[in-house]
Short mmCIF file of C-alpha atoms in Angstrom, two decimals:
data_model
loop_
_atom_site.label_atom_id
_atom_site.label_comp_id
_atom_site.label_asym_id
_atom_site.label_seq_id
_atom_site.Cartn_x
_atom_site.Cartn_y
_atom_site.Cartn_z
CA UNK A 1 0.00 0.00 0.00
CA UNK A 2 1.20 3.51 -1.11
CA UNK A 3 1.10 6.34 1.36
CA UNK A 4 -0.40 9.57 -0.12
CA UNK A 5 0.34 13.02 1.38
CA UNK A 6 -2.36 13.99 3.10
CA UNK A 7 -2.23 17.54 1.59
CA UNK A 8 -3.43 15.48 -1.49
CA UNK A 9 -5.30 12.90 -1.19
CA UNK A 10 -8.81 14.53 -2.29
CA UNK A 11 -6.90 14.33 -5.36
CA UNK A 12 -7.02 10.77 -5.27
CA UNK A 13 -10.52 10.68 -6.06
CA UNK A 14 -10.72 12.92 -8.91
CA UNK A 15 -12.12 12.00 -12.36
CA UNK A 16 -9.57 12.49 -14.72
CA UNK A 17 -5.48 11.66 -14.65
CA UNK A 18 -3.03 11.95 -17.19
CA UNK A 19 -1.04 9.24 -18.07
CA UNK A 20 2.31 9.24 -19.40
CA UNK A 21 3.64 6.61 -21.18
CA UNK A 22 6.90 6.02 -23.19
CA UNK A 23 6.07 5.12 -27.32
CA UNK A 24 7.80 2.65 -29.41
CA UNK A 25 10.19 5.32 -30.89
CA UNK A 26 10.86 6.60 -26.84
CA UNK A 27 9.03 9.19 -26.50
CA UNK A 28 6.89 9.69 -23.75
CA UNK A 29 2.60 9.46 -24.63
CA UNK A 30 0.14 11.53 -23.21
CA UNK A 31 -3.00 10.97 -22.63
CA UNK A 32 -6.21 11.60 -20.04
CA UNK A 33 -7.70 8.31 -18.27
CA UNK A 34 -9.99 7.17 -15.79
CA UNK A 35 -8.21 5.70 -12.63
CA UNK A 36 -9.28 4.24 -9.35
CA UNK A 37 -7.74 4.41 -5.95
CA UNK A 38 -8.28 1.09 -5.26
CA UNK A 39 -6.56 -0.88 -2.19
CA UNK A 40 -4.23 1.50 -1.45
CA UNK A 41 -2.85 1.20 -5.13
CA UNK A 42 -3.57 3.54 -8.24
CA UNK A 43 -5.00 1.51 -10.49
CA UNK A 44 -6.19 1.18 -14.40
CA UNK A 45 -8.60 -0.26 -16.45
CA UNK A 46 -7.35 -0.30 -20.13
CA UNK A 47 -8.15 -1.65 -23.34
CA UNK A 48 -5.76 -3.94 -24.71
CA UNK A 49 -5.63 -2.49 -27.91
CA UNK A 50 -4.75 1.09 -27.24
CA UNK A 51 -1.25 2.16 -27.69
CA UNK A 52 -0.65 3.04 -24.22
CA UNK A 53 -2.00 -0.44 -22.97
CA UNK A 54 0.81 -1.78 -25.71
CA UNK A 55 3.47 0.99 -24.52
CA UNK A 56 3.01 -0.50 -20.85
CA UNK A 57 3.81 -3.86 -21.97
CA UNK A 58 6.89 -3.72 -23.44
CA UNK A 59 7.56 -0.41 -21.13
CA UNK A 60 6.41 -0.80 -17.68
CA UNK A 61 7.98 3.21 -16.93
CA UNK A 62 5.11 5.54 -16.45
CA UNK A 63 3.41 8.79 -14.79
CA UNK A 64 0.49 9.48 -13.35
CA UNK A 65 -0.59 13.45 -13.22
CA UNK A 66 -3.32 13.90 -10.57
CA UNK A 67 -4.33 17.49 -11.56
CA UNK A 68 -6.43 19.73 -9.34
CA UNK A 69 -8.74 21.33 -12.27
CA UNK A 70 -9.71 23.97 -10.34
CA UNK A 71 -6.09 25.26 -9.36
CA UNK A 72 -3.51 23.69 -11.68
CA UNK A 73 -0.88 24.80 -9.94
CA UNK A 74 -1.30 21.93 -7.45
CA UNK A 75 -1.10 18.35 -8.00
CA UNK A 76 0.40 14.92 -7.12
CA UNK A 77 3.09 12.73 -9.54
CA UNK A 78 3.22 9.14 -9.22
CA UNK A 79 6.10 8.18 -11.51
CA UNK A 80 6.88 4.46 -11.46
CA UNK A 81 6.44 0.99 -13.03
CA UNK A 82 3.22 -0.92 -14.26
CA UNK A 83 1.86 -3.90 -13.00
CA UNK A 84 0.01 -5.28 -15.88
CA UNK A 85 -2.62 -8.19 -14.84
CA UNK A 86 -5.31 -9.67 -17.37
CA UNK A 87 -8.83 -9.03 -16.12
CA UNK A 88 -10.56 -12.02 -18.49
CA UNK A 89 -14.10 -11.46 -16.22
CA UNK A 90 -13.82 -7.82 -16.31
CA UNK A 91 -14.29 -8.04 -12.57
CA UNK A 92 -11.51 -4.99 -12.12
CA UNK A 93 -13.12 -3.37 -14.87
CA UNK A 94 -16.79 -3.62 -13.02
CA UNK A 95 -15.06 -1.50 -9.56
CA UNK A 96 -13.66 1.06 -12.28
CA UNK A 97 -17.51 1.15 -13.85
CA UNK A 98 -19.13 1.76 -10.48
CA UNK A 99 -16.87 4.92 -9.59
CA UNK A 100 -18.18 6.38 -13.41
CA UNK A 101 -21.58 5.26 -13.40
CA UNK A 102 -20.16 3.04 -16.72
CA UNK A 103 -20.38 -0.12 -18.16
CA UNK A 104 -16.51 -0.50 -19.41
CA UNK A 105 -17.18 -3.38 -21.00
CA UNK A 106 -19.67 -1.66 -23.96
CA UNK A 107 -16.69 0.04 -24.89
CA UNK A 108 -14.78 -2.77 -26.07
CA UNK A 109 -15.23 -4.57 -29.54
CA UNK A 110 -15.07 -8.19 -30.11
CA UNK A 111 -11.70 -9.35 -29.67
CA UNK A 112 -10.57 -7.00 -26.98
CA UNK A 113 -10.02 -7.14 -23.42
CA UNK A 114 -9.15 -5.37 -20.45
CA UNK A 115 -5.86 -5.32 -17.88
CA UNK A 116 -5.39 -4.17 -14.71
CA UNK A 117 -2.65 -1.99 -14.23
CA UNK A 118 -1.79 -0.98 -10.83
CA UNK A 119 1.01 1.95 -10.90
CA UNK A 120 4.02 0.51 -8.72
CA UNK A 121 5.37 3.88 -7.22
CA UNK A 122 9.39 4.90 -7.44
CA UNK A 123 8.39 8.34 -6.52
CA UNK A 124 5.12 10.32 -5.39
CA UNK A 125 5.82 14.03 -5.87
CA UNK A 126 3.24 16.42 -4.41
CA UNK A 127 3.50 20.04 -6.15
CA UNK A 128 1.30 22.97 -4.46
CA UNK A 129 3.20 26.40 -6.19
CA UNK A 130 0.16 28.33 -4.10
CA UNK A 131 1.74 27.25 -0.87
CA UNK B 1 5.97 26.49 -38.07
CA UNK B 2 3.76 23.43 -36.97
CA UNK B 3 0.14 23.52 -38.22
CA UNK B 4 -2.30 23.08 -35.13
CA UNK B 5 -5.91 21.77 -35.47
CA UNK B 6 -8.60 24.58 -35.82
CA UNK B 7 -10.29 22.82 -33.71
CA UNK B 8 -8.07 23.52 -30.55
CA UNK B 9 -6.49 26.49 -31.31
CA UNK B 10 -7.60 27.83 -28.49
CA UNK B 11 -5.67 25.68 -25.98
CA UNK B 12 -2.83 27.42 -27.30
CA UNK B 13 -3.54 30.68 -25.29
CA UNK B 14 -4.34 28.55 -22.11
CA UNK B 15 -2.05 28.97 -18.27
CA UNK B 16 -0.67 25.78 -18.37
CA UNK B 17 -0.17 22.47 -19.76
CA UNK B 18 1.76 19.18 -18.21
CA UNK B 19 5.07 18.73 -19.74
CA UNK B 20 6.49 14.94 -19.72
CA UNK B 21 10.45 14.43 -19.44
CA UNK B 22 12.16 11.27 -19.62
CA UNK B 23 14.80 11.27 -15.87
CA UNK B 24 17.77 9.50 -15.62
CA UNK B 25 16.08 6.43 -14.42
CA UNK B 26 13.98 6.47 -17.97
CA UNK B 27 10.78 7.41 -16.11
CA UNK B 28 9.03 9.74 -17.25
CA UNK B 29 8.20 12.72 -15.33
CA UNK B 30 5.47 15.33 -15.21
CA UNK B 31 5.07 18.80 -13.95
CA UNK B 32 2.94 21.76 -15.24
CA UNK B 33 4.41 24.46 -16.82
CA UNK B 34 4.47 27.78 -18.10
CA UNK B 35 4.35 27.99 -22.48
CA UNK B 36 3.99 30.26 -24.73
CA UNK B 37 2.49 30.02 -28.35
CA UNK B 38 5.37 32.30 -30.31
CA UNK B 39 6.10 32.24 -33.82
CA UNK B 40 4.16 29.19 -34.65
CA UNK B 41 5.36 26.99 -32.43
CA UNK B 42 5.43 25.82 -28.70
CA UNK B 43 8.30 27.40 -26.02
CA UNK B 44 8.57 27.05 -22.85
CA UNK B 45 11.25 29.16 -20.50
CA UNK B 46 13.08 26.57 -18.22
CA UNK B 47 15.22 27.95 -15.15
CA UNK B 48 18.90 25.58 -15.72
CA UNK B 49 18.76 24.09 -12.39
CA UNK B 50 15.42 21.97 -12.60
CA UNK B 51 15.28 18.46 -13.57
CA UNK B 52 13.27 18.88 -16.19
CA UNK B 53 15.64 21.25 -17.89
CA UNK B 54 18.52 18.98 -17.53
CA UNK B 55 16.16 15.84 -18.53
CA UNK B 56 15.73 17.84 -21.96
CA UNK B 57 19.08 18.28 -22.33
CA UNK B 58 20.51 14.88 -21.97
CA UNK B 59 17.17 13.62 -23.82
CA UNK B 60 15.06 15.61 -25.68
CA UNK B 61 12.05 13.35 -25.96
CA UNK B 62 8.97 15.06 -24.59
CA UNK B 63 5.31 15.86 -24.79
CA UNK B 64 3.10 18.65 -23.83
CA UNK B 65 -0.43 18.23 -23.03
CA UNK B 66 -2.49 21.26 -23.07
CA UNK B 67 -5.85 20.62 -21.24
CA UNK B 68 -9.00 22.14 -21.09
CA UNK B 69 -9.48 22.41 -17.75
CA UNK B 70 -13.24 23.14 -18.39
CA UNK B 71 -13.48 20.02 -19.78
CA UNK B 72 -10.91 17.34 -19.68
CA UNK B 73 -11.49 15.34 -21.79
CA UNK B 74 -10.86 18.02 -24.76
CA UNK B 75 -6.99 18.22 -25.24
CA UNK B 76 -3.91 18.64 -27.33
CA UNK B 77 -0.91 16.52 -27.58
CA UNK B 78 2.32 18.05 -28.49
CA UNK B 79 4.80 15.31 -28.82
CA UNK B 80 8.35 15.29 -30.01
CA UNK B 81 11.85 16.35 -29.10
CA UNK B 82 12.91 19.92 -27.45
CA UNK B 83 15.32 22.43 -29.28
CA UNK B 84 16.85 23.93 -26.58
CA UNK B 85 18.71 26.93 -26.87
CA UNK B 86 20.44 29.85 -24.21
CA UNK B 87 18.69 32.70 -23.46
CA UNK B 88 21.68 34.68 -21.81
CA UNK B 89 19.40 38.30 -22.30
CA UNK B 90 16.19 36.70 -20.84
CA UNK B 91 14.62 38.27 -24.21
CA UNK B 92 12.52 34.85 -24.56
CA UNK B 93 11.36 34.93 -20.91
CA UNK B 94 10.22 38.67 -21.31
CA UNK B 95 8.07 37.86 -23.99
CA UNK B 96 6.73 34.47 -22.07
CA UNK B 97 6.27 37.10 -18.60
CA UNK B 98 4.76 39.54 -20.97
CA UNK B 99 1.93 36.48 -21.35
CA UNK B 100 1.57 35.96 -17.15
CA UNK B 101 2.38 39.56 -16.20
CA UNK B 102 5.23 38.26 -14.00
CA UNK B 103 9.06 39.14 -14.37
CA UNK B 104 10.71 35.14 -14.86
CA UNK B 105 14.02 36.70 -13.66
CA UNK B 106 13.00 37.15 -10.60
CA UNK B 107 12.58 33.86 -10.25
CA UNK B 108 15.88 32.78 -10.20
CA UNK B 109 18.63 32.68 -7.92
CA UNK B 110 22.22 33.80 -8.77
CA UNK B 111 23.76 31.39 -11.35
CA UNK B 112 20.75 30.18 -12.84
CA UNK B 113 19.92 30.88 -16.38
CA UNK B 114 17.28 30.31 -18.87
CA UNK B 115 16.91 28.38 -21.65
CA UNK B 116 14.32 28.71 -24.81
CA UNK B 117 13.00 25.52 -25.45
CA UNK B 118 11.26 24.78 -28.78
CA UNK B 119 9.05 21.49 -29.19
CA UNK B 120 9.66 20.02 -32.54
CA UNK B 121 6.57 17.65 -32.82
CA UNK B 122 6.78 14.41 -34.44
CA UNK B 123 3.28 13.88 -33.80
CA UNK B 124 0.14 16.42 -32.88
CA UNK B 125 -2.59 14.39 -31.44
CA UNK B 126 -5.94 16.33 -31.04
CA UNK B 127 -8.62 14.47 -28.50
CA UNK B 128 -12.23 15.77 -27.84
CA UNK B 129 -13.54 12.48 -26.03
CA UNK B 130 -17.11 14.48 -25.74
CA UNK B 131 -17.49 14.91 -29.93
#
């Protein structure tokens, strides 16, 4: 279990998160996702045909951006290493759903499925520039 | 000068956007920056001592995300390799403090500098989840 500062942690439970991710030519991959503080862990439900999913595979380095929407210039960083885990029953997938009101699963074509990937902290950096 | 997508043009003028490194460790790392739109492309004034500043100059891979902080899932990926270039005058960070009313020199302590830094995108990846 990861400790959070507690200057942060409402953060934990926002909506959106940027992820980075390094790309096949090394260069790190934007993009916004839905996350879940789940068990101490920040965790993932992706597709395992998007790029990033792919990216995580063969490249387990990675960021997390918490952003505070309403004052950007305070956040948290979780830069580390992904777990990746299958999710065959979507049972991950279903916690994810109930924290967006979403069925993940109707997102996902035929042929498709869904990993857990819990971020495996190296460092947790928590930025406030309005002190 | 990089051609942007009409369609978020407007991120361009925004506060800040979440720039991605790549640290000695090959993690990437994110923080939210300062930018400035100028002469068609993306800039950003970096004090010399930060990590970031040295992550760019011993590897130039990056991205910049520019959110819409009024809705996020709307955004603009910037991704590519930094140009990055002395700014001994501080004539760059006048024109980016000209942007945030704020004097960048300020700032910074005695021996620190500035650098320009230029994003030369290799790809421009424009998201509106909500289209």
């Amino acid at each position: 279990m990861t400790t959070f500062p507690s200057s942060h942690l409402d953060l934990l439970e926002s909506q959106v998160a940027t992820l980075a991710t390094i790309d096949r030519d090394g260069l790190p991959q934007l993009t916004e996702v839905w996350f879940l503080h789940d068990e101490g862990e920040v965790r993932l439900s992706l597709n395992t045909s998007r790029a990033k999913t792919k990216n995580l595979i063969e490249r387990p380095a990675c960021s997390l951006l918490l952003l505070d929407l309403t004052n950007p210039y305070r956040y948290l960083e979780v830069r580390g290493r992904a777990d990746v885990q299958p999710d065959p029953d979507y049972a991950f997938a279903r916690k994810v759903g109930a924290k967006y009101d979403d069925d993940l699963s109707s997102r996902d074509r035929p042929g498709e499925g869904r990993v857990v990937v819990t971020i495996q902290p190296v460092k947790v950096h928590a930025v406030d520039m309005t002190g």
